[in-house]
Short mmCIF file of C-alpha atoms in Angstrom, two decimals:
data_model
loop_
_atom_site.label_atom_id
_atom_site.label_comp_id
_atom_site.label_asym_id
_atom_site.label_seq_id
_atom_site.Cartn_x
_atom_site.Cartn_y
_atom_site.Cartn_z
CA MET A 1 45.44 13.52 -12.13
CA THR A 2 43.18 11.27 -9.76
CA ALA A 3 42.82 7.75 -10.10
CA VAL A 4 39.27 6.62 -10.72
CA ALA A 5 38.19 3.40 -8.63
CA PRO A 6 36.97 0.61 -10.42
CA GLU A 7 33.57 -0.20 -10.31
CA LEU A 8 32.56 -2.99 -7.96
CA TYR A 9 31.00 -5.10 -10.57
CA THR A 10 34.47 -5.52 -12.33
CA LEU A 11 36.28 -6.69 -9.32
CA PRO A 12 36.34 -10.63 -8.37
CA ILE A 13 34.19 -10.91 -5.28
CA ALA A 14 37.07 -12.13 -3.08
CA SER A 15 38.81 -8.58 -3.81
CA ARG A 16 35.71 -6.46 -3.25
CA PRO A 17 35.46 -4.43 0.11
CA HIS A 18 34.02 -5.76 3.06
CA ARG A 19 30.52 -4.46 3.76
CA THR A 20 29.85 -1.61 6.31
CA TRP A 21 27.92 -1.70 9.64
CA ALA A 22 25.49 0.36 7.68
CA GLN A 23 24.67 -2.23 4.69
CA THR A 24 24.85 -4.78 7.75
CA ALA A 25 22.23 -3.27 9.54
CA HIS A 26 20.27 -2.44 6.62
CA GLY A 27 20.31 -6.13 5.66
CA LEU A 28 19.00 -6.94 9.30
CA VAL A 29 16.34 -4.43 9.10
CA PHE A 30 15.43 -6.16 5.95
CA LEU A 31 15.44 -9.91 7.13
CA VAL A 32 13.26 -9.04 10.34
CA VAL A 33 10.87 -7.19 8.17
CA PHE A 34 10.57 -9.77 5.47
CA LEU A 35 10.52 -12.70 7.73
CA PHE A 36 7.90 -11.01 10.38
CA GLY A 37 5.65 -10.38 7.17
CA CYS A 38 6.23 -14.07 6.15
CA LEU A 39 5.06 -15.31 9.53
CA MET A 40 2.08 -13.13 9.89
CA ILE A 41 0.92 -14.47 6.37
CA ASN A 42 1.69 -17.84 7.40
CA GLY A 43 0.42 -17.82 10.85
CA SER A 44 -2.81 -16.60 9.74
CA GLN A 45 -3.13 -19.26 7.01
CA PHE A 46 -2.70 -21.99 9.97
CA VAL A 47 -4.78 -20.31 12.48
CA VAL A 48 -7.59 -18.78 10.50
CA LEU A 49 -7.71 -20.70 7.20
CA LEU A 50 -6.73 -24.34 7.98
CA PRO A 51 -9.87 -24.88 10.23
CA LEU A 52 -12.13 -23.31 7.70
CA ARG A 53 -10.90 -25.93 5.22
CA LEU A 54 -11.49 -28.71 7.78
CA LEU A 55 -15.18 -27.70 8.06
CA PRO A 56 -17.68 -29.78 5.77
CA PHE A 57 -19.77 -26.76 4.98
CA ARG A 58 -19.68 -24.89 1.37
CA PHE A 59 -19.35 -21.41 2.68
CA ALA A 60 -16.53 -22.54 4.90
CA ARG A 61 -14.48 -24.00 1.52
CA LYS A 62 -15.67 -20.62 -0.06
CA THR A 63 -14.52 -18.59 2.69
CA TYR A 64 -10.94 -20.70 2.85
CA TYR A 65 -10.31 -20.04 -0.92
CA GLU A 66 -11.03 -16.58 -0.88
CA GLY A 67 -8.67 -16.31 2.67
CA ILE A 68 -5.85 -18.27 0.34
CA ARG A 69 -6.11 -15.50 -2.63
CA TYR A 70 -6.11 -12.96 -0.22
CA SER A 71 -2.88 -14.22 1.57
CA LYS A 72 -1.12 -14.66 -1.88
CA GLY A 73 -2.10 -10.73 -2.64
CA ALA A 74 -0.83 -10.05 0.89
CA PHE A 75 2.47 -12.00 0.01
CA GLY A 76 2.79 -9.85 -3.27
CA VAL A 77 2.26 -6.64 -1.20
CA LEU A 78 5.08 -7.65 1.17
CA LEU A 79 7.38 -8.33 -1.86
CA VAL A 80 6.45 -4.80 -3.16
CA LEU A 81 7.00 -3.21 0.26
CA ALA A 82 10.37 -5.10 0.29
CA CYS A 83 11.42 -3.72 -2.71
CA GLN A 84 10.17 -0.06 -1.92
CA TRP A 85 11.80 0.24 1.48
CA PHE A 86 15.15 -1.74 0.84
CA ALA A 87 15.91 -1.51 -3.07
CA PRO A 88 14.33 1.36 -4.75
CA THR A 89 14.88 1.80 -8.47
CA LYS A 90 14.56 4.54 -10.63
CA LEU A 91 11.90 4.30 -13.57
CA VAL A 92 12.52 6.04 -16.81
CA LEU A 93 9.41 6.16 -19.27
CA SER A 94 10.42 7.66 -22.74
CA PHE A 95 8.15 8.16 -25.44
CA GLU A 96 8.69 8.37 -29.37
CA THR A 97 8.88 11.88 -30.46
CA GLU A 98 10.32 11.02 -34.03
CA GLY A 99 8.66 9.32 -36.86
CA GLN A 100 5.41 7.36 -37.27
CA GLY A 101 3.26 7.29 -33.84
CA LYS A 102 5.16 10.31 -32.45
CA PHE A 103 3.88 12.16 -29.39
CA THR A 104 4.18 15.82 -29.31
CA PRO A 105 5.30 17.67 -26.29
CA GLU A 106 1.85 19.14 -25.53
CA GLU A 107 0.42 15.14 -25.82
CA ILE A 108 3.02 14.07 -23.40
CA GLU A 109 2.25 17.11 -20.89
CA THR A 110 -1.37 15.60 -20.83
CA LEU A 111 -0.54 12.11 -20.29
CA ILE A 112 1.54 13.76 -17.35
CA GLN A 113 0.41 14.40 -13.58
CA ARG A 114 2.77 16.59 -11.68
CA ASP A 115 2.61 17.64 -8.01
CA GLN A 116 3.25 21.52 -6.87
CA ASN A 117 7.15 20.62 -7.19
CA GLY A 118 7.01 19.72 -10.78
CA ARG A 119 7.85 15.91 -10.13
CA VAL A 120 6.13 13.53 -11.72
CA THR A 121 3.52 11.75 -9.52
CA ALA A 122 1.33 9.82 -12.02
CA LEU A 123 0.45 8.88 -15.71
CA ASN A 124 -3.00 9.12 -17.12
CA LEU A 125 -2.65 6.80 -19.92
CA PRO A 126 -5.42 5.43 -21.81
CA GLN A 127 -7.39 2.18 -20.30
CA LYS A 128 -5.74 0.42 -23.35
CA ALA A 129 -2.02 1.04 -23.63
CA VAL A 130 0.83 -0.85 -24.65
CA LEU A 131 4.02 -0.85 -22.28
CA ILE A 132 7.06 -2.16 -23.74
CA ALA A 133 9.82 -3.18 -21.20
CA ASN A 134 13.22 -2.14 -22.40
CA HIS A 135 16.22 -3.30 -20.04
CA GLN A 136 18.90 -1.15 -21.73
CA THR A 137 20.57 1.29 -19.67
CA GLY A 138 22.29 3.18 -22.57
CA GLY A 139 25.47 1.20 -22.76
CA THR A 140 26.88 -1.85 -21.08
CA PRO A 141 30.32 -1.54 -20.07
CA GLY A 142 32.53 -4.46 -21.27
CA ARG A 143 30.50 -5.90 -23.73
#
């Protein structure tokens, strides 16, 4: 009979094992990538957009606000990149297959786009689809 190690979340923080070198390196790479991205976005705001804001012309003000909108979008892209590279997750989609509003297996297959290996690569949802986020993971231990 082998003993099963307890899950990390069940241990007090002081009792958890130390981080490995790989985890520390992973954290440092994240820090470098994220800070570099933030500095580039903020630097472009100071170097390019701030002088535009100081000019008294209408086109300069319009370009300034477009640049600010673009830099906000760039920060959003940086956040998504950081999540994809450093904290990937698995997305699970489920469809109602019983009761009112159910999907047949054929209907589900028409919504799913697969690659040559059979992996799901895209969803062909209607333009007006309702998505409901449900953060349950089956059963939460300890509750």
